[in-house]
């Protein structure tokens, strides 16, 4: 059984990816400092898969802790790197926090991967590297424009670090997966997005408002150059996203990659506005949301959605879930959290 290191593996996307790795026959080793996740996520993974993955509570900014982990868990053939701070708004107000954590953790990982002869890396990147694209939908050939937030800039810098590292070593192979907007939860409602404190992402704020945890939802801007004035994003089900990571791992370890560093867009190929998302949620849940129009939020991009044809063709992967199915899974997860008290 091939062993995969998953950094940030108890987080939102990481936990769903661990489930899909196990289902595909891999053994997952999770490294996470639990700064934005709960240890109880391991129980959810075990209930879904019947397997409790190995877990190490470490901070990747500590190189010695990472070295000890890789020594204890020999035979790792690839790493999937999720561990990073990810809130756009927070990155604007606390840029040094983001640069220190997101860059240092990656550099440490690359250094110790090399020392432990781990030659394959899948990197959790973001469509924020495109800034506000000049043409839509966005292809992988679109120019990487100046980032609109420190968070987005860390993703651009991290990609450059990986690209340069791969160029300097013919043996290192890597794939950067540029996510658009992951939402939803596992169909079992045993794992999902569990933000610490006030959510930074839209859908958890919607579901928490619907269930009564939050009094009101803010829509940041209704004066953008879009059909209804609100921002447009490409919302992808987190399980579809997780399956793409398995496809990327298999591409690397199977030697199917065509370059030492490859990038793929992961989305649905459809743009959905914030107000459209709210209306769809109200329809599937039967709950009328209390929301208000607020001013624009610094760091937000007006509209972006993916051209996924390259990922569909090369990875043999395609997003399958509808927006309605995805939002319903998020709502079921929120209701599960309410009944179990599973909130940090």
CSV table of C-alpha atoms in Angstrom, one decimal:
chain,number,residue,atom,x,y,z
A,1,UNK,CA,0.0,0.0,0.0
A,2,UNK,CA,1.4,3.4,-1.0
A,3,UNK,CA,1.8,5.9,1.7
A,4,UNK,CA,0.9,9.6,1.2
A,5,UNK,CA,1.7,12.5,3.5
A,6,UNK,CA,-1.2,14.9,3.8
A,7,UNK,CA,-0.3,18.2,5.5
A,8,UNK,CA,-3.4,20.0,6.9
A,9,UNK,CA,-5.2,16.7,6.6
A,10,UNK,CA,-7.7,17.4,9.3
A,11,UNK,CA,-8.8,20.6,7.6
A,12,UNK,CA,-11.7,21.0,5.3
A,13,UNK,CA,-10.3,20.0,1.9
A,14,UNK,CA,-7.6,17.8,3.5
A,15,UNK,CA,-10.0,15.6,5.4
A,16,UNK,CA,-12.2,14.9,2.3
A,17,UNK,CA,-9.0,14.2,0.3
A,18,UNK,CA,-7.9,11.7,3.0
A,19,UNK,CA,-11.2,9.9,2.6
A,20,UNK,CA,-10.8,9.6,-1.2
A,21,UNK,CA,-7.1,8.5,-0.8
A,22,UNK,CA,-8.2,5.7,1.5
A,23,UNK,CA,-11.0,4.7,-0.8
A,24,UNK,CA,-8.5,4.6,-3.7
A,25,UNK,CA,-6.3,2.2,-1.7
A,26,UNK,CA,-3.7,4.6,-0.3
A,27,UNK,CA,-2.4,4.9,3.2
A,28,UNK,CA,-2.6,8.5,4.5
A,29,UNK,CA,-0.3,10.1,7.1
A,30,UNK,CA,-1.8,13.4,8.4
A,31,UNK,CA,0.3,16.3,9.7
A,32,UNK,CA,-1.7,19.1,11.2
A,33,UNK,CA,-1.3,21.6,14.1
A,34,UNK,CA,-5.1,21.8,14.6
A,35,UNK,CA,-5.0,25.6,14.3
A,36,UNK,CA,-8.1,25.6,12.1
A,37,UNK,CA,-9.5,22.1,12.6
A,38,UNK,CA,-10.7,19.6,15.2
A,39,UNK,CA,-9.1,16.3,16.2
A,40,UNK,CA,-12.7,14.8,16.1
A,41,UNK,CA,-12.4,14.9,12.3
A,42,UNK,CA,-10.3,11.7,12.5
A,43,UNK,CA,-13.4,10.0,13.9
A,44,UNK,CA,-15.5,11.1,11.0
A,45,UNK,CA,-12.9,9.8,8.5
A,46,UNK,CA,-12.8,6.5,10.4
A,47,UNK,CA,-16.6,6.1,10.3
A,48,UNK,CA,-16.7,6.8,6.6
A,49,UNK,CA,-13.8,4.6,5.5
A,50,UNK,CA,-13.3,2.1,8.3
A,51,UNK,CA,-9.7,3.3,8.6
A,52,UNK,CA,-8.2,5.7,11.2
A,53,UNK,CA,-5.3,7.4,9.5
A,54,UNK,CA,-2.0,8.0,11.2
A,55,UNK,CA,-1.9,11.5,12.7
A,56,UNK,CA,0.9,13.8,13.9
A,57,UNK,CA,0.1,17.1,15.6
A,58,UNK,CA,3.0,19.2,14.3
A,59,UNK,CA,3.5,22.7,12.9
A,60,UNK,CA,5.3,22.6,9.5
A,61,UNK,CA,7.1,25.8,10.4
A,62,UNK,CA,9.1,23.6,12.8
A,63,UNK,CA,11.6,21.7,10.6
A,64,UNK,CA,12.8,19.3,13.3
A,65,UNK,CA,9.2,18.2,14.0
A,66,UNK,CA,8.7,17.5,10.2
A,67,UNK,CA,12.0,15.6,10.1
A,68,UNK,CA,11.0,13.4,13.0
A,69,UNK,CA,7.6,12.7,11.4
A,70,UNK,CA,9.1,11.6,8.1
A,71,UNK,CA,11.6,9.4,10.0
A,72,UNK,CA,8.8,7.7,11.9
A,73,UNK,CA,6.7,7.2,8.9
A,74,UNK,CA,9.0,5.8,6.3
A,75,UNK,CA,8.1,4.9,2.8
A,76,UNK,CA,6.1,8.0,1.9
A,77,UNK,CA,5.9,8.3,-1.9
A,78,UNK,CA,4.2,11.6,-2.3
A,79,UNK,CA,3.0,14.7,-0.3
A,80,UNK,CA,-0.2,16.7,-0.7
A,81,UNK,CA,0.4,20.1,0.9
A,82,UNK,CA,-2.8,21.8,2.2
A,83,UNK,CA,-1.4,23.4,5.4
A,84,UNK,CA,-1.7,27.2,5.0
A,85,UNK,CA,-3.7,30.2,6.2
A,86,UNK,CA,-6.4,30.9,3.7
A,87,UNK,CA,-8.6,33.9,4.6
A,88,UNK,CA,-8.4,36.7,2.1
A,89,UNK,CA,-9.7,39.4,4.4
A,90,UNK,CA,-7.5,38.4,7.3
A,91,UNK,CA,-4.4,38.3,5.0
A,92,UNK,CA,-5.0,42.0,4.2
A,93,UNK,CA,-5.0,43.0,7.8
A,94,UNK,CA,-2.3,40.5,8.9
A,95,UNK,CA,0.0,40.0,6.0
A,96,UNK,CA,3.1,39.0,7.9
A,97,UNK,CA,1.2,36.1,9.5
A,98,UNK,CA,0.4,34.8,6.0
A,99,UNK,CA,3.9,35.3,4.6
A,100,UNK,CA,5.6,33.7,7.6
A,101,UNK,CA,3.4,30.6,7.8
A,102,UNK,CA,2.6,29.9,4.1
A,103,UNK,CA,6.1,30.3,2.8
A,104,UNK,CA,8.1,28.8,5.7
A,105,UNK,CA,5.9,25.7,5.8
A,106,UNK,CA,6.4,25.0,2.1
A,107,UNK,CA,10.1,25.6,2.2
A,108,UNK,CA,10.5,23.2,5.1
A,109,UNK,CA,8.4,20.6,3.4
A,110,UNK,CA,10.4,20.8,0.2
A,111,UNK,CA,13.7,20.6,2.0
A,112,UNK,CA,12.8,17.5,4.1
A,113,UNK,CA,11.1,15.8,1.2
A,114,UNK,CA,14.4,15.9,-0.6
A,115,UNK,CA,16.3,14.6,2.3
A,116,UNK,CA,13.8,11.7,2.8
A,117,UNK,CA,13.7,10.9,-1.0
A,118,UNK,CA,10.0,11.9,-1.4
A,119,UNK,CA,9.9,13.0,-5.0
A,120,UNK,CA,6.2,13.9,-5.7
A,121,UNK,CA,4.3,16.9,-4.5
A,122,UNK,CA,0.7,18.0,-5.0
A,123,UNK,CA,0.3,21.6,-4.0
A,124,UNK,CA,-3.0,23.3,-2.9
A,125,UNK,CA,-3.0,26.5,-4.9
A,126,UNK,CA,-5.8,28.9,-5.8
A,127,UNK,CA,-7.5,30.8,-8.6
A,128,UNK,CA,-6.4,33.9,-6.8
A,129,UNK,CA,-3.1,33.6,-8.7
A,130,UNK,CA,-5.0,35.0,-11.7
A,131,UNK,CA,-6.1,38.2,-9.9
A,132,UNK,CA,-8.9,39.7,-11.9
A,133,UNK,CA,-8.5,37.9,-15.2
A,134,UNK,CA,-8.7,39.7,-18.5
A,135,UNK,CA,-10.6,36.9,-20.2
A,136,UNK,CA,-13.2,34.4,-18.9
A,137,UNK,CA,-13.3,31.5,-18.4
A,138,UNK,CA,-9.8,31.3,-17.1
A,139,UNK,CA,-7.4,28.8,-18.7
A,140,UNK,CA,-4.0,27.6,-17.2
A,141,UNK,CA,-2.3,29.8,-19.9
A,142,UNK,CA,-3.9,33.0,-18.5
A,143,UNK,CA,-1.2,35.4,-17.1
A,144,UNK,CA,-0.6,35.4,-13.4
A,145,UNK,CA,-1.6,39.0,-12.6
A,146,UNK,CA,-0.6,41.0,-9.5
A,147,UNK,CA,-2.4,39.4,-6.5
A,148,UNK,CA,-5.3,41.3,-5.0
A,149,UNK,CA,-4.4,40.1,-1.4
A,150,UNK,CA,-1.4,38.8,0.6
A,151,UNK,CA,-3.0,35.4,0.6
A,152,UNK,CA,-3.1,35.3,-3.1
A,153,UNK,CA,0.4,36.5,-3.3
A,154,UNK,CA,1.6,33.7,-1.0
A,155,UNK,CA,0.1,31.2,-3.5
A,156,UNK,CA,1.9,32.9,-6.4
A,157,UNK,CA,5.2,32.9,-4.5
A,158,UNK,CA,4.7,29.2,-3.4
A,159,UNK,CA,4.1,28.2,-7.0
A,160,UNK,CA,7.3,30.0,-8.0
A,161,UNK,CA,9.2,28.2,-5.2
A,162,UNK,CA,8.0,24.8,-6.3
A,163,UNK,CA,8.6,25.6,-10.0
A,164,UNK,CA,12.2,26.6,-9.3
A,165,UNK,CA,12.8,23.6,-7.0
A,166,UNK,CA,11.5,21.2,-9.7
A,167,UNK,CA,13.7,22.9,-12.3
A,168,UNK,CA,16.8,22.5,-10.1
A,169,UNK,CA,16.2,18.8,-9.5
A,170,UNK,CA,15.1,16.6,-12.4
A,171,UNK,CA,13.9,14.0,-9.9
A,172,UNK,CA,11.3,16.2,-8.2
A,173,UNK,CA,7.8,16.1,-9.9
A,174,UNK,CA,5.0,18.4,-8.8
A,175,UNK,CA,1.5,19.5,-9.6
A,176,UNK,CA,-0.2,22.7,-8.5
A,177,UNK,CA,-4.0,22.5,-8.3
A,178,UNK,CA,-5.6,25.9,-8.7
A,179,UNK,CA,-8.9,25.7,-6.8
A,180,UNK,CA,-11.8,27.9,-7.5
A,181,UNK,CA,-14.3,27.9,-4.6
A,182,UNK,CA,-14.7,24.7,-2.7
A,183,UNK,CA,-18.1,24.3,-0.9
A,184,UNK,CA,-20.3,21.5,0.4
A,185,UNK,CA,-19.6,18.5,2.7
A,186,UNK,CA,-19.3,14.7,2.5
A,187,UNK,CA,-22.7,13.0,1.8
A,188,UNK,CA,-22.5,11.2,5.1
A,189,UNK,CA,-22.5,14.6,6.9
A,190,UNK,CA,-19.7,13.2,9.1
A,191,UNK,CA,-17.1,15.7,7.9
A,192,UNK,CA,-17.4,19.1,6.4
A,193,UNK,CA,-16.2,22.7,6.7
A,194,UNK,CA,-15.7,23.6,10.4
A,195,UNK,CA,-14.3,27.1,10.6
A,196,UNK,CA,-12.9,28.5,13.9
A,197,UNK,CA,-15.0,31.4,15.1
A,198,UNK,CA,-16.7,33.6,12.6
A,199,UNK,CA,-16.5,32.0,9.1
A,200,UNK,CA,-14.4,33.7,6.4
A,201,UNK,CA,-16.0,31.8,3.6
A,202,UNK,CA,-19.5,32.4,2.2
A,203,UNK,CA,-21.3,29.1,2.5
A,204,UNK,CA,-20.5,28.4,6.2
A,205,UNK,CA,-21.8,31.9,6.9
A,206,UNK,CA,-24.9,31.1,4.9
A,207,UNK,CA,-25.6,27.9,6.8
A,208,UNK,CA,-24.8,29.3,10.2
A,209,UNK,CA,-27.2,32.2,9.5
A,210,UNK,CA,-29.9,29.8,8.3
A,211,UNK,CA,-29.6,27.7,11.5
A,212,UNK,CA,-29.5,30.8,13.8
A,213,UNK,CA,-25.9,30.9,14.9
A,214,UNK,CA,-25.3,34.2,13.0
A,215,UNK,CA,-27.9,37.0,13.0
A,216,UNK,CA,-27.3,38.3,9.6
A,217,UNK,CA,-25.3,37.6,6.4
A,218,UNK,CA,-23.4,40.4,4.6
A,219,UNK,CA,-23.2,40.5,0.8
A,220,UNK,CA,-20.0,42.5,0.1
A,221,UNK,CA,-21.0,44.7,-2.8
A,222,UNK,CA,-23.9,44.8,-5.3
A,223,UNK,CA,-22.4,47.4,-7.7
A,224,UNK,CA,-19.9,45.1,-9.5
A,225,UNK,CA,-20.1,44.8,-13.3
A,226,UNK,CA,-22.0,41.6,-13.2
A,227,UNK,CA,-25.7,40.8,-14.0
A,228,UNK,CA,-26.9,41.2,-10.4
A,229,UNK,CA,-24.1,43.4,-9.1
A,230,UNK,CA,-22.6,40.8,-6.8
A,231,UNK,CA,-19.3,38.9,-7.2
A,232,UNK,CA,-19.2,35.8,-9.4
A,233,UNK,CA,-17.3,32.7,-8.4
A,234,UNK,CA,-17.0,29.0,-9.6
A,235,UNK,CA,-18.3,26.9,-6.7
A,236,UNK,CA,-17.1,23.3,-6.7
A,237,UNK,CA,-18.1,20.4,-4.4
A,238,UNK,CA,-15.3,19.6,-2.0
A,239,UNK,CA,-15.6,15.8,-2.8
A,240,UNK,CA,-15.2,16.5,-6.5
A,241,UNK,CA,-12.1,18.6,-5.5
A,242,UNK,CA,-10.8,15.8,-3.3
A,243,UNK,CA,-11.0,13.2,-6.1
A,244,UNK,CA,-8.9,15.5,-8.3
A,245,UNK,CA,-6.1,15.2,-5.7
A,246,UNK,CA,-6.1,11.5,-6.0
A,247,UNK,CA,-5.9,11.8,-9.8
A,248,UNK,CA,-3.0,14.2,-9.4
A,249,UNK,CA,-1.1,11.8,-7.1
A,250,UNK,CA,-1.7,8.9,-9.5
A,251,UNK,CA,-0.5,11.0,-12.4
A,252,UNK,CA,2.8,11.8,-10.6
A,253,UNK,CA,3.6,8.4,-9.2
A,254,UNK,CA,2.6,6.7,-12.4
A,255,UNK,CA,5.0,8.9,-14.4
A,256,UNK,CA,2.3,10.4,-16.6
A,257,UNK,CA,3.2,14.0,-16.0
A,258,UNK,CA,4.6,15.7,-19.0
A,259,UNK,CA,6.7,18.3,-17.2
A,260,UNK,CA,8.3,18.5,-13.8
A,261,UNK,CA,5.9,21.2,-12.7
A,262,UNK,CA,2.3,21.2,-14.0
A,263,UNK,CA,-0.8,23.3,-13.1
A,264,UNK,CA,-4.4,22.5,-13.4
A,265,UNK,CA,-7.6,24.5,-12.8
A,266,UNK,CA,-10.2,22.8,-10.6
A,267,UNK,CA,-13.7,24.1,-10.9
A,268,UNK,CA,-17.0,23.4,-12.6
A,269,UNK,CA,-16.6,25.8,-15.5
A,270,UNK,CA,-19.7,27.8,-14.4
A,271,UNK,CA,-19.8,31.2,-12.7
A,272,UNK,CA,-22.4,31.8,-10.0
A,273,UNK,CA,-23.1,35.1,-8.3
A,274,UNK,CA,-23.3,35.5,-4.5
A,275,UNK,CA,-27.0,36.5,-4.8
A,276,UNK,CA,-27.7,33.5,-7.0
A,277,UNK,CA,-26.0,31.2,-4.5
A,278,UNK,CA,-28.2,32.7,-1.7
A,279,UNK,CA,-31.3,32.2,-3.7
A,280,UNK,CA,-30.4,28.6,-4.5
A,281,UNK,CA,-29.7,27.8,-0.9
A,282,UNK,CA,-33.1,29.3,0.1
A,283,UNK,CA,-34.7,27.0,-2.5
A,284,UNK,CA,-33.1,23.8,-1.4
A,285,UNK,CA,-33.3,24.5,2.4
A,286,UNK,CA,-36.7,26.2,2.6
A,287,UNK,CA,-35.1,28.8,4.9
A,288,UNK,CA,-35.3,32.5,4.1
A,289,UNK,CA,-31.9,34.1,4.8
A,290,UNK,CA,-31.5,37.4,6.7
A,291,UNK,CA,-28.9,39.2,4.6
A,292,UNK,CA,-27.9,42.8,3.9
A,293,UNK,CA,-25.9,44.5,1.2
A,294,UNK,CA,-22.6,45.8,2.6
A,295,UNK,CA,-19.7,47.7,1.0
A,296,UNK,CA,-17.1,46.0,-1.1
A,297,UNK,CA,-14.5,44.0,0.7
A,298,UNK,CA,-10.9,44.7,0.1
A,299,UNK,CA,-9.0,42.0,-1.7
A,300,UNK,CA,-12.1,40.6,-3.5
A,301,UNK,CA,-12.0,39.8,-7.2
A,302,UNK,CA,-15.1,40.9,-9.3
A,303,UNK,CA,-15.6,37.7,-11.2
A,304,UNK,CA,-13.7,34.5,-12.0
A,305,UNK,CA,-14.6,31.0,-13.2
A,306,UNK,CA,-12.6,28.2,-14.7
A,307,UNK,CA,-12.0,26.6,-18.0
A,308,UNK,CA,-11.5,23.0,-16.8
A,309,UNK,CA,-11.0,21.4,-20.2
A,310,UNK,CA,-7.2,20.8,-19.5
A,311,UNK,CA,-7.8,19.1,-16.2
A,312,UNK,CA,-10.7,17.1,-17.6
A,313,UNK,CA,-8.5,15.8,-20.4
A,314,UNK,CA,-5.1,15.3,-18.7
A,315,UNK,CA,-6.3,14.2,-15.2
A,316,UNK,CA,-9.3,12.2,-16.5
A,317,UNK,CA,-11.3,14.1,-13.9
A,318,UNK,CA,-14.4,16.2,-14.0
A,319,UNK,CA,-16.6,17.9,-11.4
A,320,UNK,CA,-19.9,15.9,-11.1
A,321,UNK,CA,-22.1,17.5,-8.4
A,322,UNK,CA,-24.8,20.1,-9.1
A,323,UNK,CA,-24.9,23.4,-7.2
A,324,UNK,CA,-28.1,22.2,-5.5
A,325,UNK,CA,-26.6,18.9,-4.4
A,326,UNK,CA,-23.5,20.7,-3.1
A,327,UNK,CA,-25.5,23.3,-1.1
A,328,UNK,CA,-27.8,20.5,0.3
A,329,UNK,CA,-24.7,18.6,1.6
A,330,UNK,CA,-23.5,21.8,3.3
A,331,UNK,CA,-26.9,22.3,4.9
A,332,UNK,CA,-27.0,18.7,6.1
A,333,UNK,CA,-23.5,19.1,7.6
A,334,UNK,CA,-24.6,22.3,9.4
A,335,UNK,CA,-27.6,20.5,10.9
A,336,UNK,CA,-25.4,17.6,12.0
A,337,UNK,CA,-23.1,20.0,13.7
A,338,UNK,CA,-26.0,21.6,15.5
A,339,UNK,CA,-27.3,18.3,16.8
A,340,UNK,CA,-23.9,17.0,17.9
A,341,UNK,CA,-22.5,20.2,19.2
A,342,UNK,CA,-19.6,19.8,16.8
A,343,UNK,CA,-18.6,23.5,16.8
A,344,UNK,CA,-15.3,25.0,17.9
